[in-house]
CSV table of C-alpha atoms and ligand atoms in Angstrom, one decimal:
chain,number,residue,atom,x,y,z
A,2,MET,CA,124.6,144.2,168.4
A,3,THR,CA,123.9,145.4,164.8
A,4,ILE,CA,120.7,144.8,162.9
A,5,LYS,CA,122.2,145.7,159.6
A,6,TYR,CA,121.5,143.0,156.9
A,7,LYS,CA,119.6,140.8,159.3
A,8,SER,CA,116.7,138.8,157.9
A,9,VAL,CA,113.1,138.8,159.3
A,10,LYS,CA,113.8,135.4,160.7
A,11,GLU,CA,116.9,136.6,162.5
A,12,PHE,CA,115.0,139.7,163.8
A,13,LYS,CA,112.3,137.4,165.2
A,14,GLU,CA,115.0,135.4,167.0
A,15,MET,CA,116.8,138.5,168.4
A,16,ILE,CA,113.5,139.8,169.7
A,17,SER,CA,112.3,136.6,171.3
A,18,GLN,CA,115.6,136.0,172.9
A,19,LYS,CA,115.6,139.6,174.2
A,20,GLU,CA,119.1,140.2,172.7
A,21,ILE,CA,118.0,143.7,171.9
A,22,SER,CA,115.0,145.8,172.9
A,23,ASN,CA,112.4,146.8,170.4
A,24,LYS,CA,113.2,150.4,171.0
A,25,GLU,CA,116.9,149.8,170.3
A,26,ILE,CA,116.0,148.2,167.0
A,27,ILE,CA,113.9,151.1,165.9
A,28,GLN,CA,116.5,153.6,166.9
A,29,GLU,CA,119.1,151.6,165.0
A,30,VAL,CA,116.9,151.6,161.9
A,31,PHE,CA,116.6,155.4,162.0
A,32,ASN,CA,120.4,155.7,162.5
A,33,LEU,CA,120.8,153.5,159.4
A,34,ILE,CA,118.3,155.6,157.4
A,35,ASP,CA,120.4,158.6,158.4
A,36,ASP,CA,123.7,157.0,157.4
A,37,ASN,CA,122.2,156.1,154.0
A,38,LYS,CA,120.4,159.4,153.3
A,39,GLY,CA,122.3,159.6,150.0
A,40,LEU,CA,120.3,156.7,148.6
A,41,ASN,CA,117.1,158.8,148.8
A,42,ALA,CA,115.2,155.6,149.5
A,43,PHE,CA,112.6,157.2,151.7
A,44,ILE,CA,110.1,160.0,151.0
A,45,THR,CA,108.4,160.2,154.5
A,46,LEU,CA,109.6,158.9,157.8
A,47,ASN,CA,107.4,157.6,160.7
A,48,GLU,CA,109.9,158.0,163.5
A,49,GLU,CA,107.8,159.1,166.5
A,50,ASN,CA,105.0,156.5,166.0
A,51,SER,CA,107.6,153.8,165.4
A,52,ILE,CA,109.4,154.5,168.7
A,53,LYS,CA,106.0,154.5,170.5
A,54,LYS,CA,105.0,151.2,169.1
A,55,ALA,CA,108.4,149.7,169.9
A,56,GLU,CA,108.1,151.0,173.5
A,57,TYR,CA,104.7,149.4,173.7
A,58,PHE,CA,106.1,146.1,172.7
A,59,ASP,CA,109.0,146.4,175.2
A,60,ASN,CA,106.4,147.0,178.0
A,61,ASN,CA,103.9,144.4,176.6
A,62,PRO,CA,105.8,141.5,175.2
A,63,SER,CA,103.7,140.1,172.3
A,64,GLU,CA,103.0,136.8,170.7
A,65,LEU,CA,102.2,138.4,167.4
A,66,SER,CA,104.1,136.7,164.6
A,67,LEU,CA,105.9,139.9,163.4
A,68,ALA,CA,105.9,141.8,166.7
A,69,GLY,CA,108.5,144.6,166.5
A,70,ILE,CA,109.7,143.8,162.9
A,71,PRO,CA,110.6,147.1,161.1
A,72,ILE,CA,109.2,147.3,157.6
A,73,ALA,CA,109.4,150.1,155.0
A,74,GLN,CA,106.2,150.6,153.1
A,75,LYS,CA,106.0,151.7,149.5
A,76,ASP,CA,104.6,155.2,149.3
A,77,LEU,CA,101.7,153.9,147.2
A,78,PHE,CA,99.9,152.3,150.1
A,79,CYS,CA,97.5,154.7,151.9
A,80,THR,CA,98.6,155.1,155.5
A,81,LYS,CA,96.2,156.9,157.9
A,82,GLY,CA,97.7,160.1,159.1
A,83,LEU,CA,101.0,159.6,157.3
A,84,ARG,CA,101.6,161.4,154.0
A,85,THR,CA,101.2,159.2,150.9
A,86,THR,CA,102.5,160.7,147.7
A,87,CYS,CA,102.8,157.8,145.2
A,88,GLY,CA,106.0,159.6,144.1
A,89,SER,CA,104.0,162.4,142.6
A,90,ASN,CA,103.8,166.2,143.0
A,91,ILE,CA,100.0,165.9,142.6
A,92,LEU,CA,99.8,164.0,146.0
A,93,ASN,CA,102.6,166.0,147.6
A,94,ASN,CA,100.4,167.0,150.5
A,95,PHE,CA,98.0,164.0,150.6
A,96,VAL,CA,97.4,162.5,154.1
A,97,PRO,CA,95.0,159.6,153.8
A,98,PRO,CA,92.1,159.1,156.2
A,99,TYR,CA,92.5,155.3,156.1
A,100,THR,CA,95.1,152.6,155.8
A,101,ALA,CA,95.4,150.0,153.0
A,102,THR,CA,94.3,146.5,154.0
A,103,VAL,CA,97.7,145.0,153.3
A,104,ILE,CA,99.5,147.5,155.5
A,105,GLU,CA,96.8,147.0,158.2
A,106,ASN,CA,97.4,143.2,157.9
A,107,LEU,CA,101.2,143.7,158.5
A,108,GLU,CA,100.6,146.1,161.3
A,109,ASN,CA,98.1,143.9,163.0
A,110,ALA,CA,100.7,141.1,162.9
A,111,GLY,CA,103.0,143.5,164.8
A,112,CYS,CA,105.1,145.1,162.1
A,113,ILE,CA,106.4,148.6,162.6
A,114,SER,CA,106.0,150.8,159.5
A,115,VAL,CA,109.1,153.0,159.8
A,116,GLY,CA,108.6,155.1,156.7
A,117,LYS,CA,107.3,155.4,153.1
A,118,THR,CA,109.7,154.5,150.3
A,119,ASN,CA,110.6,156.4,147.2
A,120,MET,CA,109.2,155.1,143.9
A,121,ASP,CA,108.6,155.9,140.3
A,122,GLU,CA,105.7,158.3,139.9
A,123,PHE,CA,102.4,156.3,140.2
A,124,ALA,CA,104.6,153.2,139.8
A,125,MET,CA,105.4,154.0,136.2
A,126,GLY,CA,109.0,153.2,135.5
A,127,SER,CA,111.8,150.8,135.8
A,128,SER,CA,114.6,152.9,137.2
A,129,ASN,CA,113.1,155.1,139.9
A,130,GLU,CA,114.0,158.1,137.8
A,131,THR,CA,110.4,159.3,137.4
A,132,SER,CA,109.8,160.1,141.0
A,133,PHE,CA,109.0,163.7,141.8
A,134,PHE,CA,111.2,163.3,144.9
A,135,GLY,CA,114.3,162.5,142.9
A,136,ASN,CA,115.9,159.3,141.9
A,137,VAL,CA,117.0,156.5,144.2
A,138,HIS,CA,120.6,155.3,144.1
A,139,ASN,CA,121.5,151.6,144.1
A,140,PRO,CA,123.5,150.6,147.2
A,141,TRP,CA,125.7,148.6,144.9
A,142,GLY,CA,126.9,151.7,143.1
A,143,GLU,CA,126.0,155.3,143.5
A,144,ASN,CA,125.6,155.9,139.8
A,145,LEU,CA,123.4,152.9,139.3
A,146,VAL,CA,119.6,152.8,139.2
A,147,PRO,CA,118.0,150.5,141.8
A,148,GLY,CA,115.3,149.5,139.3
A,149,GLY,CA,111.7,150.5,139.6
A,150,SER,CA,109.1,151.2,140.4
A,151,SER,CA,109.7,149.8,144.0
A,152,GLY,CA,113.3,151.2,143.9
A,153,GLY,CA,113.3,152.8,147.3
A,154,ALA,CA,112.0,149.6,148.8
A,155,ALA,CA,114.7,147.5,147.1
A,156,ALA,CA,117.5,149.9,148.0
A,157,ALA,CA,116.4,150.0,151.7
A,158,VAL,CA,116.5,146.2,152.0
A,159,ALA,CA,119.7,145.9,150.0
A,160,ALA,CA,121.4,148.4,152.1
A,161,GLY,CA,120.4,146.5,155.2
A,162,ILE,CA,118.4,149.3,156.7
A,163,VAL,CA,115.3,147.2,157.1
A,164,PRO,CA,114.8,143.4,156.8
A,165,ALA,CA,111.8,143.8,154.5
A,166,ALA,CA,109.7,146.2,152.6
A,167,SER,CA,106.3,146.2,150.8
A,168,GLY,CA,106.3,146.6,147.1
A,169,THR,CA,103.9,146.5,144.2
A,170,ASP,CA,104.2,144.9,140.8
A,171,THR,CA,102.1,145.8,137.8
A,172,GLY,CA,104.6,144.7,135.1
A,173,GLY,CA,107.7,143.8,137.2
A,174,SER,CA,108.1,146.5,139.9
A,175,ILE,CA,108.9,144.0,142.7
A,176,ARG,CA,111.0,141.6,140.7
A,177,GLN,CA,113.0,143.9,138.5
A,178,PRO,CA,114.3,146.1,141.4
A,179,ALA,CA,114.9,142.9,143.4
A,180,SER,CA,117.1,141.7,140.6
A,181,LEU,CA,119.0,144.9,140.3
A,182,CYS,CA,119.6,145.3,144.0
A,183,GLY,CA,120.4,141.6,144.8
A,184,ILE,CA,117.3,140.8,147.0
A,185,THR,CA,114.3,138.5,146.9
A,186,GLY,CA,110.8,139.6,146.0
A,187,ILE,CA,107.6,137.9,145.1
A,188,LYS,CA,104.5,139.1,143.3
A,189,PRO,CA,101.7,136.6,144.4
A,190,THR,CA,98.8,135.5,142.3
A,191,TYR,CA,96.5,138.4,141.2
A,192,GLY,CA,93.9,138.8,144.0
A,193,ARG,CA,95.9,137.1,146.8
A,194,ILE,CA,96.6,140.5,148.5
A,195,SER,CA,93.9,143.1,148.8
A,196,ARG,CA,94.3,146.2,146.6
A,197,TRP,CA,92.1,148.2,148.9
A,198,GLY,CA,94.0,151.4,149.8
A,199,MET,CA,96.7,150.7,147.2
A,200,ILE,CA,96.7,153.7,144.8
A,201,ALA,CA,95.7,152.2,141.5
A,202,PHE,CA,97.9,152.3,138.4
A,203,ALA,CA,96.5,149.5,136.2
A,204,SER,CA,93.9,147.7,138.4
A,205,SER,CA,93.8,144.4,136.5
A,206,LEU,CA,97.6,144.0,136.8
A,207,ASP,CA,98.5,145.6,140.1
A,208,GLN,CA,99.5,143.3,142.9
A,209,ALA,CA,101.3,143.9,146.2
A,210,GLY,CA,104.0,141.7,147.6
A,211,PRO,CA,107.0,141.4,150.0
A,212,MET,CA,110.6,142.3,149.2
A,213,ALA,CA,113.2,140.8,151.6
A,214,ARG,CA,116.6,139.1,151.8
A,215,THR,CA,115.3,135.5,151.5
A,216,ALA,CA,112.5,133.4,150.1
A,217,GLU,CA,111.8,132.2,153.6
A,218,ASP,CA,111.3,135.8,154.8
A,219,CYS,CA,108.9,136.4,151.8
A,220,ALA,CA,106.9,133.3,152.9
A,221,ILE,CA,106.8,134.7,156.5
A,222,LEU,CA,105.5,138.0,155.3
A,223,LEU,CA,103.1,136.6,152.7
A,224,ASN,CA,101.4,134.6,155.5
A,225,GLU,CA,100.3,138.0,156.9
A,226,MET,CA,99.8,140.1,153.8
A,227,CYS,CA,97.4,137.8,152.0
A,228,SER,CA,93.7,137.9,153.0
A,229,HIS,CA,90.3,137.9,151.5
A,230,ASP,CA,88.9,141.4,151.6
A,231,GLU,CA,85.3,142.3,150.9
A,232,LYS,CA,86.4,145.9,150.2
A,233,ASP,CA,88.3,144.7,147.1
A,234,THR,CA,86.0,143.0,144.6
A,235,THR,CA,88.9,141.3,142.9
A,236,SER,CA,90.2,139.9,146.1
A,237,LEU,CA,90.3,136.1,146.0
A,238,ASP,CA,88.1,134.2,148.4
A,239,GLU,CA,90.7,131.4,148.8
A,240,THR,CA,92.2,129.9,151.9
A,241,VAL,CA,95.7,131.3,152.5
A,242,PRO,CA,98.0,128.4,153.0
A,243,ASN,CA,100.9,128.5,155.4
A,244,PHE,CA,103.6,129.5,152.9
A,245,GLN,CA,106.4,128.2,155.2
A,246,GLU,CA,105.1,124.7,155.2
A,247,ASN,CA,106.6,123.5,151.9
A,248,LEU,CA,109.8,125.4,151.9
A,249,ASN,CA,112.0,122.3,152.5
A,250,LYS,CA,110.3,119.8,150.3
A,251,PRO,CA,112.8,117.9,148.2
A,252,LEU,CA,112.9,119.0,144.5
A,253,LYS,CA,113.5,115.5,143.3
A,254,GLY,CA,111.5,114.8,140.2
A,255,LYS,CA,110.0,118.3,140.0
A,256,LYS,CA,109.8,119.9,136.6
A,257,ILE,CA,111.2,123.2,135.6
A,258,GLY,CA,109.8,124.7,132.3
A,259,ILE,CA,112.4,126.4,130.1
A,260,VAL,CA,110.8,128.7,127.5
A,261,LYS,CA,112.0,127.7,124.1
A,262,ASP,CA,110.5,130.8,122.5
A,263,LEU,CA,112.6,133.1,124.6
A,264,ASP,CA,115.4,134.4,122.4
A,265,LEU,CA,118.3,134.7,124.8
A,266,SER,CA,120.8,135.2,122.0
A,267,ASN,CA,120.6,139.0,122.1
A,268,LEU,CA,121.4,139.0,125.8
A,269,ASP,CA,124.9,139.3,127.2
A,270,ASN,CA,126.7,136.0,127.4
A,271,ASP,CA,127.2,136.7,131.1
A,272,VAL,CA,123.4,136.8,131.7
A,273,VAL,CA,122.9,133.5,129.9
A,274,GLU,CA,125.8,131.9,131.8
A,275,VAL,CA,124.5,133.0,135.2
A,276,PHE,CA,121.0,131.7,134.2
A,277,GLU,CA,122.3,128.4,133.0
A,278,ASN,CA,124.5,127.9,136.2
A,279,SER,CA,121.3,128.3,138.3
A,280,LEU,CA,119.5,125.7,136.2
A,281,LYS,CA,122.5,123.3,136.8
A,282,GLU,CA,122.1,123.9,140.5
A,283,PHE,CA,118.4,123.0,140.4
A,284,GLN,CA,119.3,119.9,138.4
A,285,SER,CA,121.8,118.9,141.1
A,286,LEU,CA,118.9,119.3,143.6
A,287,GLY,CA,117.0,116.7,141.6
A,288,ALA,CA,114.7,118.8,139.4
A,289,ASP,CA,114.4,118.1,135.7
A,290,LEU,CA,114.4,120.7,132.9
A,291,VAL,CA,111.5,120.5,130.4
A,292,ASP,CA,111.2,122.5,127.2
A,293,ILE,CA,107.9,124.4,127.0
A,294,SER,CA,106.5,126.8,124.5
A,295,LEU,CA,104.9,130.2,125.2
A,296,PRO,CA,104.3,131.2,121.5
A,297,ASN,CA,102.7,134.6,122.3
A,298,LEU,CA,105.3,135.7,124.9
A,299,ALA,CA,107.0,138.2,122.5
A,300,LEU,CA,103.7,140.1,122.4
A,301,SER,CA,103.6,140.7,126.1
A,302,VAL,CA,105.4,144.1,126.2
A,303,PRO,CA,103.3,145.7,123.4
A,304,THR,CA,100.1,144.2,125.0
A,305,TYR,CA,101.0,145.6,128.4
A,306,TYR,CA,101.7,149.0,126.9
A,307,VAL,CA,98.2,149.2,125.6
A,308,VAL,CA,96.4,147.7,128.6
A,309,ALA,CA,98.3,149.4,131.4
A,310,PRO,CA,98.1,153.0,130.0
A,311,ALA,CA,94.4,152.4,129.2
A,312,GLU,CA,93.7,151.5,132.8
A,313,CYS,CA,96.0,154.2,134.1
A,314,SER,CA,94.3,156.9,132.1
A,315,SER,CA,91.0,156.0,133.7
A,316,ASN,CA,92.4,155.5,137.2
A,317,LEU,CA,94.3,158.8,137.2
A,318,SER,CA,91.3,160.9,136.1
A,319,ARG,CA,90.4,161.2,139.8
A,320,PHE,CA,93.4,163.5,140.4
A,321,ASP,CA,91.8,166.8,139.3
A,322,GLY,CA,92.5,169.2,142.1
A,323,VAL,CA,89.0,169.0,143.5
A,324,LYS,CA,88.7,165.9,145.7
A,325,PHE,CA,92.2,165.5,147.1
A,326,GLY,CA,95.8,166.2,146.6
A,327,ARG,CA,97.4,169.3,145.2
A,328,ARG,CA,95.5,172.1,143.4
A,329,SER,CA,97.0,174.6,141.0
A,330,GLU,CA,96.9,178.1,142.3
A,331,HIS,CA,96.9,179.6,138.9
A,332,THR,CA,93.3,179.2,137.8
A,333,LYS,CA,90.5,181.4,136.6
A,334,ASP,CA,87.8,178.9,136.0
A,335,LEU,CA,87.0,175.2,136.4
A,336,GLU,CA,88.5,174.1,133.2
A,337,GLU,CA,91.8,175.8,134.0
A,338,LEU,CA,91.7,174.2,137.5
A,339,TYR,CA,91.6,170.8,135.9
A,340,VAL,CA,94.1,171.5,133.2
A,341,ASN,CA,96.7,173.4,135.3
A,342,THR,CA,96.4,171.0,138.3
A,343,ARG,CA,97.1,168.0,136.1
A,344,SER,CA,99.7,169.8,133.9
A,345,GLU,CA,101.7,170.9,137.0
A,346,GLY,CA,101.1,167.9,139.1
A,347,PHE,CA,102.0,165.0,136.8
A,348,GLY,CA,105.5,164.3,135.4
A,349,ASP,CA,106.3,163.5,131.8
A,350,GLU,CA,106.1,159.7,132.0
A,351,VAL,CA,102.7,159.8,133.7
A,352,LYS,CA,101.4,162.3,131.0
A,353,ARG,CA,102.8,160.0,128.3
A,354,ARG,CA,100.8,157.0,129.7
A,355,ILE,CA,97.6,159.1,130.1
A,356,LEU,CA,97.9,160.2,126.4
A,357,ILE,CA,98.5,156.7,125.1
A,358,GLY,CA,95.7,155.3,127.3
A,359,SER,CA,93.2,157.9,126.3
A,360,TYR,CA,94.1,157.2,122.6
A,361,VAL,CA,93.7,153.5,122.7
A,362,LEU,CA,90.4,153.8,124.5
A,363,SER,CA,89.0,156.4,122.2
A,364,ALA,CA,86.0,155.5,120.0
A,365,GLY,CA,87.9,155.1,116.7
A,366,TYR,CA,90.8,153.1,118.1
A,367,TYR,CA,89.3,151.0,120.9
A,368,ASP,CA,88.8,147.9,118.7
A,369,ALA,CA,92.1,148.2,116.9
A,370,TYR,CA,94.2,148.6,120.1
A,371,TYR,CA,92.5,148.0,123.4
A,372,LYS,CA,90.2,145.1,122.4
A,373,LYS,CA,93.0,143.5,120.4
A,374,ALA,CA,95.4,143.8,123.4
A,375,GLN,CA,92.8,142.1,125.6
A,376,GLN,CA,92.5,139.3,123.1
A,377,VAL,CA,96.3,138.8,123.0
A,378,ARG,CA,96.3,138.9,126.8
A,379,ARG,CA,94.0,135.9,126.8
A,380,LEU,CA,96.3,134.0,124.4
A,381,ILE,CA,99.2,134.6,126.7
A,382,LYS,CA,97.2,133.3,129.6
A,383,ASN,CA,96.2,130.2,127.6
A,384,ASP,CA,99.9,129.6,126.7
A,385,PHE,CA,100.8,129.5,130.4
A,386,GLU,CA,97.8,127.2,131.2
A,387,ASN,CA,99.1,124.7,128.6
A,388,ALA,CA,102.6,125.0,129.9
A,389,PHE,CA,101.6,124.4,133.5
A,390,SER,CA,99.9,121.1,132.6
A,391,ASN,CA,103.4,119.8,132.2
A,392,VAL,CA,105.7,121.6,134.7
A,393,ASP,CA,105.8,122.8,138.3
A,394,VAL,CA,107.5,126.2,137.7
A,395,ILE,CA,108.9,128.2,134.8
A,396,MET,CA,112.3,129.9,135.0
A,397,THR,CA,113.8,132.8,133.1
A,398,PRO,CA,116.3,135.5,133.9
A,399,THR,CA,114.5,138.3,135.7
A,400,THR,CA,116.1,141.1,133.7
A,401,ARG,CA,118.1,141.6,130.6
A,402,GLY,CA,121.1,142.7,132.5
A,403,PRO,CA,122.3,144.1,135.9
A,404,ALA,CA,121.7,147.7,137.1
A,405,PHE,CA,122.4,150.3,134.5
A,406,GLU,CA,123.7,153.9,135.0
A,407,ILE,CA,121.4,156.6,136.1
A,408,GLY,CA,120.4,158.7,133.1
A,409,SER,CA,121.4,156.1,130.5
A,410,LYS,CA,117.9,155.0,129.4
A,411,GLY,CA,115.8,157.9,130.5
A,412,ASN,CA,115.6,159.4,127.0
A,413,ASP,CA,114.5,156.2,125.3
A,414,PRO,CA,111.1,155.0,126.6
A,415,ILE,CA,111.2,151.8,124.5
A,416,GLN,CA,114.6,150.7,126.0
A,417,MET,CA,113.1,151.4,129.5
A,418,TYR,CA,109.9,149.5,128.7
A,419,LEU,CA,112.0,146.5,127.6
A,420,GLU,CA,113.5,146.2,131.1
A,421,ASP,CA,110.3,144.3,131.9
A,422,LEU,CA,110.6,141.9,129.0
A,423,PHE,CA,110.7,138.8,131.2
A,424,THR,CA,108.4,140.0,134.0
A,425,ILE,CA,105.3,141.4,132.3
A,426,SER,CA,103.8,138.2,131.1
A,427,ALA,CA,103.2,137.0,134.7
A,428,ASN,CA,101.1,140.1,135.3
A,429,LEU,CA,99.1,139.7,132.1
A,430,ALA,CA,98.3,136.1,133.1
A,431,GLY,CA,97.8,136.9,136.8
A,432,LEU,CA,100.4,134.4,137.9
A,433,PRO,CA,102.7,134.4,140.9
A,434,ALA,CA,106.4,135.1,140.2
A,435,LEU,CA,109.5,135.7,142.3
A,436,SER,CA,113.0,137.0,141.7
A,437,LEU,CA,116.0,135.9,143.7
A,438,PRO,CA,119.7,136.8,143.4
A,439,ASN,CA,121.6,134.2,141.4
A,440,GLY,CA,124.9,135.7,140.5
A,441,PHE,CA,126.9,138.8,139.6
A,442,ILE,CA,127.9,140.6,136.4
A,443,ASP,CA,130.7,143.2,136.7
A,444,ASN,CA,130.2,143.1,140.5
A,445,LYS,CA,126.5,143.9,140.2
A,446,PRO,CA,123.8,141.5,141.3
A,447,ILE,CA,121.3,139.9,139.0
A,448,GLY,CA,118.3,137.8,139.5
A,449,LEU,CA,116.5,134.6,138.5
A,450,GLN,CA,112.8,134.6,137.9
A,451,ILE,CA,110.6,131.7,139.0
A,452,ILE,CA,107.0,131.8,137.7
A,453,GLY,CA,104.4,129.5,139.3
A,454,ASN,CA,100.9,128.3,138.4
A,455,PHE,CA,97.8,130.1,139.6
A,456,LEU,CA,97.7,130.2,143.4
A,457,ASP,CA,100.9,128.1,143.6
A,458,GLU,CA,103.2,130.5,145.4
A,459,SER,CA,104.2,127.5,147.6
A,460,SER,CA,106.0,125.8,144.8
A,461,ILE,CA,107.9,128.9,143.8
A,462,LEU,CA,108.9,129.5,147.4
A,463,ASN,CA,110.0,125.9,147.8
A,464,PHE,CA,112.3,126.1,144.7
A,465,ALA,CA,113.7,129.5,145.9
A,466,HIS,CA,114.3,128.3,149.4
A,467,MET,CA,116.0,125.1,148.4
A,468,TYR,CA,118.2,127.2,146.1
A,469,GLN,CA,119.1,129.6,148.9
A,470,SER,CA,119.9,126.7,151.2
A,471,GLU,CA,122.6,125.5,148.7
A,472,THR,CA,123.9,128.8,147.5
A,473,ASN,CA,124.9,132.1,149.1
A,474,TRP,CA,124.1,134.7,146.4
A,475,HIS,CA,121.5,136.2,148.7
A,476,MET,CA,124.1,136.6,151.5
A,477,HIS,CA,126.2,139.0,149.5
A,478,THR,CA,125.8,142.6,150.5
A,479,PRO,CA,127.3,145.8,149.0
A,480,GLU,CA,129.9,145.5,151.8
A,481,GLY,CA,130.8,141.9,151.4
A,482,ILE,CA,129.3,138.6,152.4
A,483,LYS,CA,127.1,138.9,155.4
B,5,LIG,N1,108.1,149.2,134.4
B,5,LIG,C1,106.7,148.9,134.2
B,5,LIG,C2,106.0,150.2,133.9
B,5,LIG,O1,106.6,151.2,133.9
B,5,LIG,C3,106.1,148.2,135.4
B,5,LIG,C4,105.9,149.0,136.5
B,5,LIG,C5,105.2,148.3,137.7
B,5,LIG,O2,105.3,147.1,137.8
B,5,LIG,N2,104.6,149.1,138.5
B,5,LIG,O3,104.8,150.2,133.7
């Protein structure tokens, strides 16, 4: 019995039917991790504890909804007693004294956290090339990036090592790697999932979410991941619906917004063709296409690259070698301790963001950059509000193309930043958005983005699940159709 490429739903069945023991599952996961070492998807493994938990479930059969399900956790979530690096040298030796709420929620539901996945340093990147622990390889091609920043998570799921992984998305880091690795991932509404214990990059944009093989699995995981948390003041005090409830609702008469302001003409024909084929599929499921306008959409990347660095420069000021993490050994006095710890501990991309962030927040430039960006952010949010008075969801391609070669964009930050052209606006507006596999270009998977209205993850998951009930793009694996 192999567990490779199985979905969360299939795992639940295998476990409840006792087709395989919990311990066998975990042993198999670690064999798969070993077979796929070349991907560099994991930074730290949690083997001993995982086996113990599996043995516990074998001896004490559990009714918990995710009992025994192996999950890979992005190395940005604090895990008590288990090293948490955020992909950075500065946290190379950091072992948190507490566990992030979202991880606790998953573990309380029975999940087994098998290890911590590789990621761009402090979640800054779109290719997993900024990790201190080396880049991750895409299971669809050794020389290809998996996307980022949740690149290790996406690679681990795409390679069939685990059925699901946690990710975070500040400007696209769940959806873009999901697109490039041919899996499904959703960033829920800002505030749905507690950020407590999630190492902050840009606090007003960061949101955790599940990455899995199917929309149905994402719904199953979201049910457990979302919660109101008093420890996070931005956590929403809203009832968490059962996200599985509406998955099979017919799409007849539902409206899909198509963004007329999006200039698809400079995209590859193939990307446009894949996108349009998906729209036809939704039409054949009964949905209607409606033109909508998001006039300020083109400003989302520049707006993000003021707001996100500003927040990151503030959030990352806590890494100074005094309170936690790595401290430089070459210091004579306090000032050198700060300077050398940060100079040695942070990589180039993180330093670039801190510089930009400090600049846009500085006295002479605050009004011209930061304040202006916040104003534009509001305009973008208003555009979405108007659009959603007319449609149920909005669809765009997730990315401008499929996975690119490792090293091909690393020297050009602007090209790299444009990777998130289609994803960033949902973060600026705080809206839920999902990516699912909807085709191939040159044998490489690519994704479709579905953006939903505030708190309306259910509609997104409904569209995605109906699509996956009619198509089999999500069943393709790097080794063939599952
Ligand atoms: N690629 C974007 C960035 O580098 C988004 C990253 C993210 O969502 N964490 O900022």
